[in-house]
Amino acid sequence: MSRAAQLLMLIAALPESERSVNRMAAELGTSVPTVYHLLNTLVDAKLLTRDERKQYRFGLAMEVLSVAYAQQTVPPPELVAPLRRIIEETGESAYLTAWRSGNPVVLAHLSGTHAVQVTNLRPGYRGVANARASGKVLLAFAEPEDRERYLAMHPLTAVTDRTITDPDVFAKELAQVARNGYATEVEEFSAGVACVAVPVWRNGMLMGCYTVSAPVERYRKQRNVYLGVLRDAVAMLDEDGRDDDAEPTGDDRDPAPARGGG
């Protein structure tokens, strides 16, 4: 990664009050003049701007890039790679979901190796976030104004008789998700199917979430295993050289297919 790109990532991670040139130089392991040169280059490109207090903030060009990223439906390969590890270790279907245009949208899905698989949540799906573990995660960790905007525009719709539709109960559910660091749903989206989801963070930013879906009985026995695998998948993003292309394998088979989850 170039120094300029490293500097942008650093500025994104630092609180505005801590974006001093000396701090940035120390974090990057370079000199203050070099940081000034990089900052001036980024200001010229309108990726950064400098206000009257000599504080550096993101510029208009960054807004264009941010909007473009938020609208793209094809996720970066490095976010999809951990899904392979999830299905290799659990045998279950796995998903990547993220905010896109104000909605929690499924961006990637890999089928598990068990015969019972989730088949109706394909890339592009964006419905009933209140009934999905991934929707709960993204809402729980969203900026308050984004969460309030979504809930104001999307009533809490019942998908099954287990779906949470009471606003007060759902608010407590999201608070619990924020405390736990993960979300679950058991037959809230589809009968016979349960899910667990964890947030994906990079440099302090919520990039999306990973979800495992499984038949309820298997989920009840393996939930903690699934949760550990999901957290390991997030940890993969900060490690180098762990993206292998091996196809998932497995011999555990169930007698009947199921639908739902996510």
PDB file of N, CA and C in Angstrom, residues 35-87:
ATOM      1  N   VAL A  35       4.989  13.732   5.684  1.00  0.00           N
ATOM      2  CA  VAL A  35       3.538  13.739   5.923  1.00  0.00           C
ATOM      3  C   VAL A  35       2.920  15.002   5.339  1.00  0.00           C
ATOM      4  N   TYR A  36       3.571  16.152   5.514  1.00  0.00           N
ATOM      5  CA  TYR A  36       3.060  17.398   4.929  1.00  0.00           C
ATOM      6  C   TYR A  36       2.969  17.286   3.409  1.00  0.00           C
ATOM      7  N   HIS A  37       3.979  16.684   2.806  1.00  0.00           N
ATOM      8  CA  HIS A  37       3.964  16.512   1.354  1.00  0.00           C
ATOM      9  C   HIS A  37       2.785  15.641   0.922  1.00  0.00           C
ATOM     10  N   LEU A  38       2.573  14.531   1.645  1.00  0.00           N
ATOM     11  CA  LEU A  38       1.460  13.644   1.312  1.00  0.00           C
ATOM     12  C   LEU A  38       0.120  14.344   1.518  1.00  0.00           C
ATOM     13  N   LEU A  39      -0.008  15.086   2.613  1.00  0.00           N
ATOM     14  CA  LEU A  39      -1.259  15.798   2.883  1.00  0.00           C
ATOM     15  C   LEU A  39      -1.556  16.818   1.791  1.00  0.00           C
ATOM     16  N   ASN A  40      -0.541  17.567   1.380  1.00  0.00           N
ATOM     17  CA  ASN A  40      -0.753  18.567   0.332  1.00  0.00           C
ATOM     18  C   ASN A  40      -1.154  17.915  -0.987  1.00  0.00           C
ATOM     19  N   THR A  41      -0.555  16.763  -1.276  1.00  0.00           N
ATOM     20  CA  THR A  41      -0.920  16.040  -2.499  1.00  0.00           C
ATOM     21  C   THR A  41      -2.380  15.599  -2.450  1.00  0.00           C
ATOM     22  N   LEU A  42      -2.815  15.095  -1.300  1.00  0.00           N
ATOM     23  CA  LEU A  42      -4.193  14.638  -1.148  1.00  0.00           C
ATOM     24  C   LEU A  42      -5.176  15.799  -1.157  1.00  0.00           C
ATOM     25  N   VAL A  43      -4.765  16.949  -0.632  1.00  0.00           N
ATOM     26  CA  VAL A  43      -5.615  18.140  -0.696  1.00  0.00           C
ATOM     27  C   VAL A  43      -5.771  18.587  -2.146  1.00  0.00           C
ATOM     28  N   ASP A  44      -4.680  18.593  -2.911  1.00  0.00           N
ATOM     29  CA  ASP A  44      -4.747  18.961  -4.324  1.00  0.00           C
ATOM     30  C   ASP A  44      -5.694  18.044  -5.097  1.00  0.00           C
ATOM     31  N   ALA A  45      -5.731  16.771  -4.698  1.00  0.00           N
ATOM     32  CA  ALA A  45      -6.620  15.805  -5.364  1.00  0.00           C
ATOM     33  C   ALA A  45      -8.041  15.866  -4.833  1.00  0.00           C
ATOM     34  N   LYS A  46      -8.285  16.760  -3.858  1.00  0.00           N
ATOM     35  CA  LYS A  46      -9.599  16.942  -3.229  1.00  0.00           C
ATOM     36  C   LYS A  46     -10.062  15.707  -2.453  1.00  0.00           C
ATOM     37  N   LEU A  47      -9.106  14.839  -2.136  1.00  0.00           N
ATOM     38  CA  LEU A  47      -9.424  13.714  -1.252  1.00  0.00           C
ATOM     39  C   LEU A  47      -9.430  14.174   0.200  1.00  0.00           C
ATOM     40  N   LEU A  48      -8.672  15.236   0.476  1.00  0.00           N
ATOM     41  CA  LEU A  48      -8.674  15.867   1.788  1.00  0.00           C
ATOM     42  C   LEU A  48      -8.921  17.362   1.623  1.00  0.00           C
ATOM     43  N   THR A  49      -9.320  17.981   2.719  1.00  0.00           N
ATOM     44  CA  THR A  49      -9.443  19.432   2.757  1.00  0.00           C
ATOM     45  C   THR A  49      -8.876  19.918   4.076  1.00  0.00           C
ATOM     46  N   ARG A  50      -8.452  21.163   4.126  1.00  0.00           N
ATOM     47  CA  ARG A  50      -7.877  21.741   5.334  1.00  0.00           C
ATOM     48  C   ARG A  50      -8.730  22.929   5.748  1.00  0.00           C
ATOM     49  N   ASP A  51      -9.274  22.870   6.971  1.00  0.00           N
ATOM     50  CA  ASP A  51     -10.180  23.934   7.388  1.00  0.00           C
ATOM     51  C   ASP A  51      -9.428  25.098   8.024  1.00  0.00           C
ATOM     52  N   GLU A  52     -10.204  26.083   8.505  1.00  0.00           N
ATOM     53  CA  GLU A  52      -9.584  27.291   9.043  1.00  0.00           C
ATOM     54  C   GLU A  52      -8.777  27.029  10.317  1.00  0.00           C
ATOM     55  N   ARG A  53      -9.045  25.900  10.973  1.00  0.00           N
ATOM     56  CA  ARG A  53      -8.271  25.538  12.171  1.00  0.00           C
ATOM     57  C   ARG A  53      -7.084  24.649  11.826  1.00  0.00           C
ATOM     58  N   LYS A  54      -6.795  24.523  10.546  1.00  0.00           N
ATOM     59  CA  LYS A  54      -5.688  23.721  10.034  1.00  0.00           C
ATOM     60  C   LYS A  54      -5.862  22.232  10.345  1.00  0.00           C
ATOM     61  N   GLN A  55      -7.131  21.815  10.441  1.00  0.00           N
ATOM     62  CA  GLN A  55      -7.459  20.409  10.635  1.00  0.00           C
ATOM     63  C   GLN A  55      -7.746  19.773   9.283  1.00  0.00           C
ATOM     64  N   TYR A  56      -7.247  18.565   9.088  1.00  0.00           N
ATOM     65  CA  TYR A  56      -7.466  17.861   7.825  1.00  0.00           C
ATOM     66  C   TYR A  56      -8.714  16.981   7.917  1.00  0.00           C
ATOM     67  N   ARG A  57      -9.575  17.127   6.929  1.00  0.00           N
ATOM     68  CA  ARG A  57     -10.817  16.349   6.855  1.00  0.00           C
ATOM     69  C   ARG A  57     -10.953  15.798   5.437  1.00  0.00           C
ATOM     70  N   PHE A  58     -11.851  14.841   5.275  1.00  0.00           N
ATOM     71  CA  PHE A  58     -12.059  14.268   3.946  1.00  0.00           C
ATOM     72  C   PHE A  58     -12.750  15.280   3.037  1.00  0.00           C
ATOM     73  N   GLY A  59     -12.309  15.292   1.761  1.00  0.00           N
ATOM     74  CA  GLY A  59     -12.819  16.253   0.802  1.00  0.00           C
ATOM     75  C   GLY A  59     -13.925  15.694  -0.084  1.00  0.00           C
ATOM     76  N   LEU A  60     -14.329  16.512  -1.065  1.00  0.00           N
ATOM     77  CA  LEU A  60     -15.450  16.153  -1.932  1.00  0.00           C
ATOM     78  C   LEU A  60     -15.176  14.900  -2.756  1.00  0.00           C
ATOM     79  N   ALA A  61     -13.932  14.726  -3.201  1.00  0.00           N
ATOM     80  CA  ALA A  61     -13.617  13.542  -4.002  1.00  0.00           C
ATOM     81  C   ALA A  61     -13.818  12.267  -3.178  1.00  0.00           C
ATOM     82  N   MET A  62     -13.547  12.345  -1.889  1.00  0.00           N
ATOM     83  CA  MET A  62     -13.756  11.180  -1.031  1.00  0.00           C
ATOM     84  C   MET A  62     -15.246  10.857  -0.919  1.00  0.00           C
ATOM     85  N   GLU A  63     -16.070  11.889  -0.921  1.00  0.00           N
ATOM     86  CA  GLU A  63     -17.519  11.660  -0.882  1.00  0.00           C
ATOM     87  C   GLU A  63     -17.975  10.903  -2.125  1.00  0.00           C
ATOM     88  N   VAL A  64     -17.423  11.270  -3.279  1.00  0.00           N
ATOM     89  CA  VAL A  64     -17.772  10.572  -4.519  1.00  0.00           C
ATOM     90  C   VAL A  64     -17.368   9.105  -4.426  1.00  0.00           C
ATOM     91  N   LEU A  65     -16.157   8.845  -3.930  1.00  0.00           N
ATOM     92  CA  LEU A  65     -15.689   7.469  -3.786  1.00  0.00           C
ATOM     93  C   LEU A  65     -16.539   6.702  -2.783  1.00  0.00           C
ATOM     94  N   SER A  66     -16.910   7.356  -1.692  1.00  0.00           N
ATOM     95  CA  SER A  66     -17.708   6.708  -0.652  1.00  0.00           C
ATOM     96  C   SER A  66     -19.072   6.301  -1.183  1.00  0.00           C
ATOM     97  N   VAL A  67     -19.714   7.193  -1.930  1.00  0.00           N
ATOM     98  CA  VAL A  67     -21.031   6.879  -2.495  1.00  0.00           C
ATOM     99  C   VAL A  67     -20.918   5.740  -3.492  1.00  0.00           C
ATOM    100  N   ALA A  68     -19.882   5.782  -4.327  1.00  0.00           N
ATOM    101  CA  ALA A  68     -19.694   4.721  -5.322  1.00  0.00           C
ATOM    102  C   ALA A  68     -19.489   3.371  -4.646  1.00  0.00           C
ATOM    103  N   TYR A  69     -18.694   3.364  -3.571  1.00  0.00           N
ATOM    104  CA  TYR A  69     -18.459   2.111  -2.852  1.00  0.00           C
ATOM    105  C   TYR A  69     -19.761   1.599  -2.237  1.00  0.00           C
ATOM    106  N   ALA A  70     -20.544   2.506  -1.650  1.00  0.00           N
ATOM    107  CA  ALA A  70     -21.785   2.102  -0.981  1.00  0.00           C
ATOM    108  C   ALA A  70     -22.826   1.575  -1.958  1.00  0.00           C
ATOM    109  N   GLN A  71     -22.671   1.886  -3.247  1.00  0.00           N
ATOM    110  CA  GLN A  71     -23.652   1.447  -4.234  1.00  0.00           C
ATOM    111  C   GLN A  71     -23.242   0.168  -4.949  1.00  0.00           C
ATOM    112  N   GLN A  72     -21.971  -0.203  -4.901  1.00  0.00           N
ATOM    113  CA  GLN A  72     -21.546  -1.384  -5.638  1.00  0.00           C
ATOM    114  C   GLN A  72     -22.040  -2.647  -4.928  1.00  0.00           C
ATOM    115  N   THR A  73     -22.492  -3.599  -5.726  1.00  0.00           N
ATOM    116  CA  THR A  73     -23.064  -4.825  -5.167  1.00  0.00           C
ATOM    117  C   THR A  73     -22.104  -6.005  -5.229  1.00  0.00           C
ATOM    118  N   VAL A  74     -20.960  -5.816  -5.868  1.00  0.00           N
ATOM    119  CA  VAL A  74     -19.941  -6.866  -5.905  1.00  0.00           C
ATOM    120  C   VAL A  74     -18.932  -6.567  -4.801  1.00  0.00           C
ATOM    121  N   PRO A  75     -18.832  -7.424  -3.781  1.00  0.00           N
ATOM    122  CA  PRO A  75     -17.957  -7.126  -2.646  1.00  0.00           C
ATOM    123  C   PRO A  75     -16.490  -7.350  -2.978  1.00  0.00           C
ATOM    124  N   PRO A  76     -15.585  -6.718  -2.244  1.00  0.00           N
ATOM    125  CA  PRO A  76     -14.155  -6.959  -2.446  1.00  0.00           C
ATOM    126  C   PRO A  76     -13.826  -8.425  -2.187  1.00  0.00           C
ATOM    127  N   PRO A  77     -12.960  -9.033  -2.981  1.00  0.00           N
ATOM    128  CA  PRO A  77     -12.622 -10.453  -2.805  1.00  0.00           C
ATOM    129  C   PRO A  77     -12.128 -10.789  -1.406  1.00  0.00           C
ATOM    130  N   GLU A  78     -11.396  -9.847  -0.764  1.00  0.00           N
ATOM    131  CA  GLU A  78     -10.867 -10.167   0.557  1.00  0.00           C
ATOM    132  C   GLU A  78     -11.964 -10.321   1.609  1.00  0.00           C
ATOM    133  N   LEU A  79     -13.151  -9.731   1.355  1.00  0.00           N
ATOM    134  CA  LEU A  79     -14.267  -9.932   2.277  1.00  0.00           C
ATOM    135  C   LEU A  79     -14.999 -11.241   2.012  1.00  0.00           C
ATOM    136  N   VAL A  80     -14.897 -11.751   0.788  1.00  0.00           N
ATOM    137  CA  VAL A  80     -15.583 -12.998   0.431  1.00  0.00           C
ATOM    138  C   VAL A  80     -14.754 -14.221   0.817  1.00  0.00           C
ATOM    139  N   ALA A  81     -13.431 -14.106   0.758  1.00  0.00           N
ATOM    140  CA  ALA A  81     -12.560 -15.253   1.010  1.00  0.00           C
ATOM    141  C   ALA A  81     -12.843 -15.961   2.333  1.00  0.00           C
ATOM    142  N   PRO A  82     -13.080 -15.235   3.443  1.00  0.00           N
ATOM    143  CA  PRO A  82     -13.332 -15.949   4.701  1.00  0.00           C
ATOM    144  C   PRO A  82     -14.581 -16.812   4.688  1.00  0.00           C
ATOM    145  N   LEU A  83     -15.522 -16.568   3.777  1.00  0.00           N
ATOM    146  CA  LEU A  83     -16.719 -17.411   3.712  1.00  0.00           C
ATOM    147  C   LEU A  83     -16.351 -18.859   3.421  1.00  0.00           C
ATOM    148  N   ARG A  84     -15.296 -19.073   2.622  1.00  0.00           N
ATOM    149  CA  ARG A  84     -14.855 -20.446   2.331  1.00  0.00           C
ATOM    150  C   ARG A  84     -14.436 -21.154   3.613  1.00  0.00           C
ATOM    151  N   ARG A  85     -13.694 -20.431   4.454  1.00  0.00           N
ATOM    152  CA  ARG A  85     -13.248 -21.035   5.706  1.00  0.00           C
ATOM    153  C   ARG A  85     -14.451 -21.374   6.594  1.00  0.00           C
ATOM    154  N   ILE A  86     -15.453 -20.519   6.561  1.00  0.00           N
ATOM    155  CA  ILE A  86     -16.650 -20.759   7.381  1.00  0.00           C
ATOM    156  C   ILE A  86     -17.343 -22.048   6.973  1.00  0.00           C
ATOM    157  N   ILE A  87     -17.546 -22.250   5.668  1.00  0.00           N
ATOM    158  CA  ILE A  87     -18.254 -23.461   5.265  1.00  0.00           C
ATOM    159  C   ILE A  87     -17.377 -24.700   5.393  1.00  0.00           C
TER     160      ILE A  87
END
